[in-house]
């Protein structure tokens, strides 16, 4: 009998519980939800996590072990995570979308459940911009249709046949290209289009003034103005509840008759039925779509199946060998940052960070911040060499004095043990209160008008073995530090001492 079959099952770890700020006994589980290939992610994550793949199209196909134990998830665009889906995950802390769009994730629900959602907005900018220009050039020069005619055996024996086959070809120079959205990709398209002779205008209500000046573009302030002025409209905005079916019956009527339409952003921005009717009527001369509302796109089904003058590609504008590798490396690295660091501080591209950045309560005496979440919920699993000093924002490196009343040495600067983290707020408040009482006892009261004040000894109350960084302004090693966690009474007295002592 196989010895592996006789091995006892490994006990399951409650990864949702409270963790100390150090390594777990077992590595956390990270799952690729809708794919199989982990060859690029594995080298990045293998020393800090166990990586598994699910190859699922919905959460009903995901194994129970992943639903119960996965703390991180990687996902493409082929699976949708609603609030009900997210609630099935018992230990999930972070989702990284392998791509830029997050419209297939309920980001709000994820934030409310304590799950950080990240994307990879910097990948494939050049590839999508190049593909957009490729599609625009195909629409203007009809290269795609002419090539298909040659492939099908059509013979061009004279200029009449060429004129008939190439009917609809247009000159680029002097035409106006309208960009809806001027983010990374929109800006890259604008720079490329200018080289071909386009007059480039854009509409983006979220950008500050002056962007048009820096790029040499023309800005319009309503979508209606952009549609009315453009010979070709290209979409480069995200999809949300406000712009679903941005291109619809009403907006198509605002476009110039015979205009071109290109969409390499999100399929839900375009109403397929309205677009099909506009192509058949000739109101839109030709269109090119790399993204579709229902994917994978089926040319034999849907409203666009009989639409003329239409180019459809399979959501591949982002792809090149270089960009695909870069995309997956960046996504895996974001997961790694979450595992070894603190959420959300270490995350580069968290789209729901506001759910983790609430203002913490403070202790009235010393202004020591209390943790918003329980220890471990919003902290790192592995800290490695990165130890974070808690409670004090005062720099402890020389030349500041670290002497305290108890005569402890500078070794007190070592990071506090995790076991004391749960009562850190109470300990900090008590320590600062004690410091205030000690300072008040050392200073004579009342102070004669012209009398010299006595020197206040160095005070270093400790919380969990770490000094709060309180130093005397009379120290020959240190100037007054406004960042010290002193009570208001101590600060006022130290200020008087520093200004009146000769």
JSON list of C-alpha atoms in Angstrom, two decimals, residues 126-210:
[
{"chain": "A", "resi": 126, "resn": "UNK", "atom": "CA", "xyz": [2.07, 50.02, -25.17]},
{"chain": "A", "resi": 127, "resn": "UNK", "atom": "CA", "xyz": [0.39, 46.89, -26.51]},
{"chain": "A", "resi": 128, "resn": "UNK", "atom": "CA", "xyz": [-3.15, 48.24, -26.11]},
{"chain": "A", "resi": 129, "resn": "UNK", "atom": "CA", "xyz": [-2.16, 51.61, -27.57]},
{"chain": "A", "resi": 130, "resn": "UNK", "atom": "CA", "xyz": [-0.50, 49.89, -30.56]},
{"chain": "A", "resi": 131, "resn": "UNK", "atom": "CA", "xyz": [-3.54, 47.66, -31.09]},
{"chain": "A", "resi": 132, "resn": "UNK", "atom": "CA", "xyz": [-5.84, 50.68, -30.96]},
{"chain": "A", "resi": 133, "resn": "UNK", "atom": "CA", "xyz": [-3.84, 52.41, -33.66]},
{"chain": "A", "resi": 134, "resn": "UNK", "atom": "CA", "xyz": [-3.78, 49.20, -35.69]},
{"chain": "A", "resi": 135, "resn": "UNK", "atom": "CA", "xyz": [-7.58, 49.03, -35.58]},
{"chain": "A", "resi": 136, "resn": "UNK", "atom": "CA", "xyz": [-7.95, 52.71, -36.41]},
{"chain": "A", "resi": 137, "resn": "UNK", "atom": "CA", "xyz": [-5.64, 52.32, -39.42]},
{"chain": "A", "resi": 138, "resn": "UNK", "atom": "CA", "xyz": [-7.58, 49.27, -40.57]},
{"chain": "A", "resi": 139, "resn": "UNK", "atom": "CA", "xyz": [-10.85, 51.20, -40.44]},
{"chain": "A", "resi": 140, "resn": "UNK", "atom": "CA", "xyz": [-9.40, 54.14, -42.35]},
{"chain": "A", "resi": 141, "resn": "UNK", "atom": "CA", "xyz": [-7.46, 52.14, -44.94]},
{"chain": "A", "resi": 142, "resn": "UNK", "atom": "CA", "xyz": [-9.73, 49.03, -44.99]},
{"chain": "A", "resi": 143, "resn": "UNK", "atom": "CA", "xyz": [-6.65, 46.77, -44.94]},
{"chain": "A", "resi": 144, "resn": "UNK", "atom": "CA", "xyz": [-8.49, 43.93, -43.21]},
{"chain": "A", "resi": 145, "resn": "UNK", "atom": "CA", "xyz": [-11.24, 43.72, -45.84]},
{"chain": "A", "resi": 146, "resn": "UNK", "atom": "CA", "xyz": [-8.88, 44.14, -48.81]},
{"chain": "A", "resi": 147, "resn": "UNK", "atom": "CA", "xyz": [-6.64, 41.35, -47.51]},
{"chain": "A", "resi": 148, "resn": "UNK", "atom": "CA", "xyz": [-9.65, 39.04, -47.14]},
{"chain": "A", "resi": 149, "resn": "UNK", "atom": "CA", "xyz": [-10.69, 39.76, -50.74]},
{"chain": "A", "resi": 150, "resn": "UNK", "atom": "CA", "xyz": [-7.28, 38.74, -51.99]},
{"chain": "A", "resi": 151, "resn": "UNK", "atom": "CA", "xyz": [-7.37, 35.60, -49.83]},
{"chain": "A", "resi": 152, "resn": "UNK", "atom": "CA", "xyz": [-10.78, 34.72, -51.28]},
{"chain": "A", "resi": 153, "resn": "UNK", "atom": "CA", "xyz": [-9.39, 34.95, -54.83]},
{"chain": "A", "resi": 154, "resn": "UNK", "atom": "CA", "xyz": [-10.83, 38.29, -55.99]},
{"chain": "A", "resi": 155, "resn": "UNK", "atom": "CA", "xyz": [-8.86, 39.71, -58.94]},
{"chain": "A", "resi": 156, "resn": "UNK", "atom": "CA", "xyz": [-8.18, 43.39, -59.37]},
{"chain": "A", "resi": 157, "resn": "UNK", "atom": "CA", "xyz": [-7.67, 43.94, -63.10]},
{"chain": "A", "resi": 158, "resn": "UNK", "atom": "CA", "xyz": [-7.92, 47.72, -63.12]},
{"chain": "A", "resi": 159, "resn": "UNK", "atom": "CA", "xyz": [-8.64, 50.88, -61.18]},
{"chain": "A", "resi": 160, "resn": "UNK", "atom": "CA", "xyz": [-12.38, 50.31, -61.33]},
{"chain": "A", "resi": 161, "resn": "UNK", "atom": "CA", "xyz": [-12.10, 47.07, -59.36]},
{"chain": "A", "resi": 162, "resn": "UNK", "atom": "CA", "xyz": [-9.79, 48.73, -56.84]},
{"chain": "A", "resi": 163, "resn": "UNK", "atom": "CA", "xyz": [-12.17, 51.67, -56.45]},
{"chain": "A", "resi": 164, "resn": "UNK", "atom": "CA", "xyz": [-15.06, 49.32, -55.84]},
{"chain": "A", "resi": 165, "resn": "UNK", "atom": "CA", "xyz": [-13.18, 47.12, -53.36]},
{"chain": "A", "resi": 166, "resn": "UNK", "atom": "CA", "xyz": [-11.60, 50.00, -51.46]},
{"chain": "A", "resi": 167, "resn": "UNK", "atom": "CA", "xyz": [-14.74, 52.10, -51.27]},
{"chain": "A", "resi": 168, "resn": "UNK", "atom": "CA", "xyz": [-14.84, 53.85, -47.92]},
{"chain": "A", "resi": 169, "resn": "UNK", "atom": "CA", "xyz": [-11.07, 54.30, -47.50]},
{"chain": "A", "resi": 170, "resn": "UNK", "atom": "CA", "xyz": [-10.31, 57.69, -45.96]},
{"chain": "A", "resi": 171, "resn": "UNK", "atom": "CA", "xyz": [-7.35, 60.01, -45.52]},
{"chain": "A", "resi": 172, "resn": "UNK", "atom": "CA", "xyz": [-6.11, 60.33, -41.96]},
{"chain": "A", "resi": 173, "resn": "UNK", "atom": "CA", "xyz": [-4.32, 63.67, -41.93]},
{"chain": "A", "resi": 174, "resn": "UNK", "atom": "CA", "xyz": [-6.59, 66.43, -40.76]},
{"chain": "A", "resi": 175, "resn": "UNK", "atom": "CA", "xyz": [-9.28, 64.16, -39.30]},
{"chain": "A", "resi": 176, "resn": "UNK", "atom": "CA", "xyz": [-10.24, 64.48, -35.65]},
{"chain": "A", "resi": 177, "resn": "UNK", "atom": "CA", "xyz": [-9.72, 61.57, -33.29]},
{"chain": "A", "resi": 178, "resn": "UNK", "atom": "CA", "xyz": [-11.81, 61.81, -30.12]},
{"chain": "A", "resi": 179, "resn": "UNK", "atom": "CA", "xyz": [-10.59, 59.92, -27.04]},
{"chain": "A", "resi": 180, "resn": "UNK", "atom": "CA", "xyz": [-13.02, 59.15, -24.23]},
{"chain": "A", "resi": 181, "resn": "UNK", "atom": "CA", "xyz": [-10.62, 58.89, -21.28]},
{"chain": "A", "resi": 182, "resn": "UNK", "atom": "CA", "xyz": [-7.03, 60.08, -21.15]},
{"chain": "A", "resi": 183, "resn": "UNK", "atom": "CA", "xyz": [-5.35, 57.71, -18.73]},
{"chain": "A", "resi": 184, "resn": "UNK", "atom": "CA", "xyz": [-2.20, 55.74, -19.44]},
{"chain": "A", "resi": 185, "resn": "UNK", "atom": "CA", "xyz": [-3.51, 54.08, -22.59]},
{"chain": "A", "resi": 186, "resn": "UNK", "atom": "CA", "xyz": [-5.45, 57.09, -23.82]},
{"chain": "A", "resi": 187, "resn": "UNK", "atom": "CA", "xyz": [-2.34, 59.26, -23.53]},
{"chain": "A", "resi": 188, "resn": "UNK", "atom": "CA", "xyz": [-0.24, 56.68, -25.38]},
{"chain": "A", "resi": 189, "resn": "UNK", "atom": "CA", "xyz": [-2.82, 56.54, -28.19]},
{"chain": "A", "resi": 190, "resn": "UNK", "atom": "CA", "xyz": [-2.89, 60.35, -28.40]},
{"chain": "A", "resi": 191, "resn": "UNK", "atom": "CA", "xyz": [0.88, 60.56, -28.89]},
{"chain": "A", "resi": 192, "resn": "UNK", "atom": "CA", "xyz": [0.80, 57.88, -31.59]},
{"chain": "A", "resi": 193, "resn": "UNK", "atom": "CA", "xyz": [-2.18, 59.41, -33.36]},
{"chain": "A", "resi": 194, "resn": "UNK", "atom": "CA", "xyz": [-0.54, 62.83, -33.58]},
{"chain": "A", "resi": 195, "resn": "UNK", "atom": "CA", "xyz": [2.33, 61.27, -35.51]},
{"chain": "A", "resi": 196, "resn": "UNK", "atom": "CA", "xyz": [-0.16, 60.11, -38.16]},
{"chain": "A", "resi": 197, "resn": "UNK", "atom": "CA", "xyz": [-1.60, 63.58, -38.55]},
{"chain": "A", "resi": 198, "resn": "UNK", "atom": "CA", "xyz": [-4.73, 63.30, -36.42]},
{"chain": "A", "resi": 199, "resn": "UNK", "atom": "CA", "xyz": [-6.14, 66.31, -34.65]},
{"chain": "A", "resi": 200, "resn": "UNK", "atom": "CA", "xyz": [-6.61, 64.75, -31.19]},
{"chain": "A", "resi": 201, "resn": "UNK", "atom": "CA", "xyz": [-9.30, 65.86, -28.76]},
{"chain": "A", "resi": 202, "resn": "UNK", "atom": "CA", "xyz": [-10.28, 64.18, -25.49]},
{"chain": "A", "resi": 203, "resn": "UNK", "atom": "CA", "xyz": [-12.99, 64.13, -22.84]},
{"chain": "A", "resi": 204, "resn": "UNK", "atom": "CA", "xyz": [-12.04, 63.18, -19.28]},
{"chain": "A", "resi": 205, "resn": "UNK", "atom": "CA", "xyz": [-13.85, 64.97, -16.43]},
{"chain": "A", "resi": 206, "resn": "UNK", "atom": "CA", "xyz": [-11.51, 63.50, -13.79]},
{"chain": "A", "resi": 207, "resn": "UNK", "atom": "CA", "xyz": [-8.28, 65.12, -14.98]},
{"chain": "A", "resi": 208, "resn": "UNK", "atom": "CA", "xyz": [-6.99, 68.46, -13.66]},
{"chain": "A", "resi": 209, "resn": "UNK", "atom": "CA", "xyz": [-6.57, 71.45, -15.93]},
{"chain": "A", "resi": 210, "resn": "UNK", "atom": "CA", "xyz": [-3.38, 71.70, -17.93]}
]
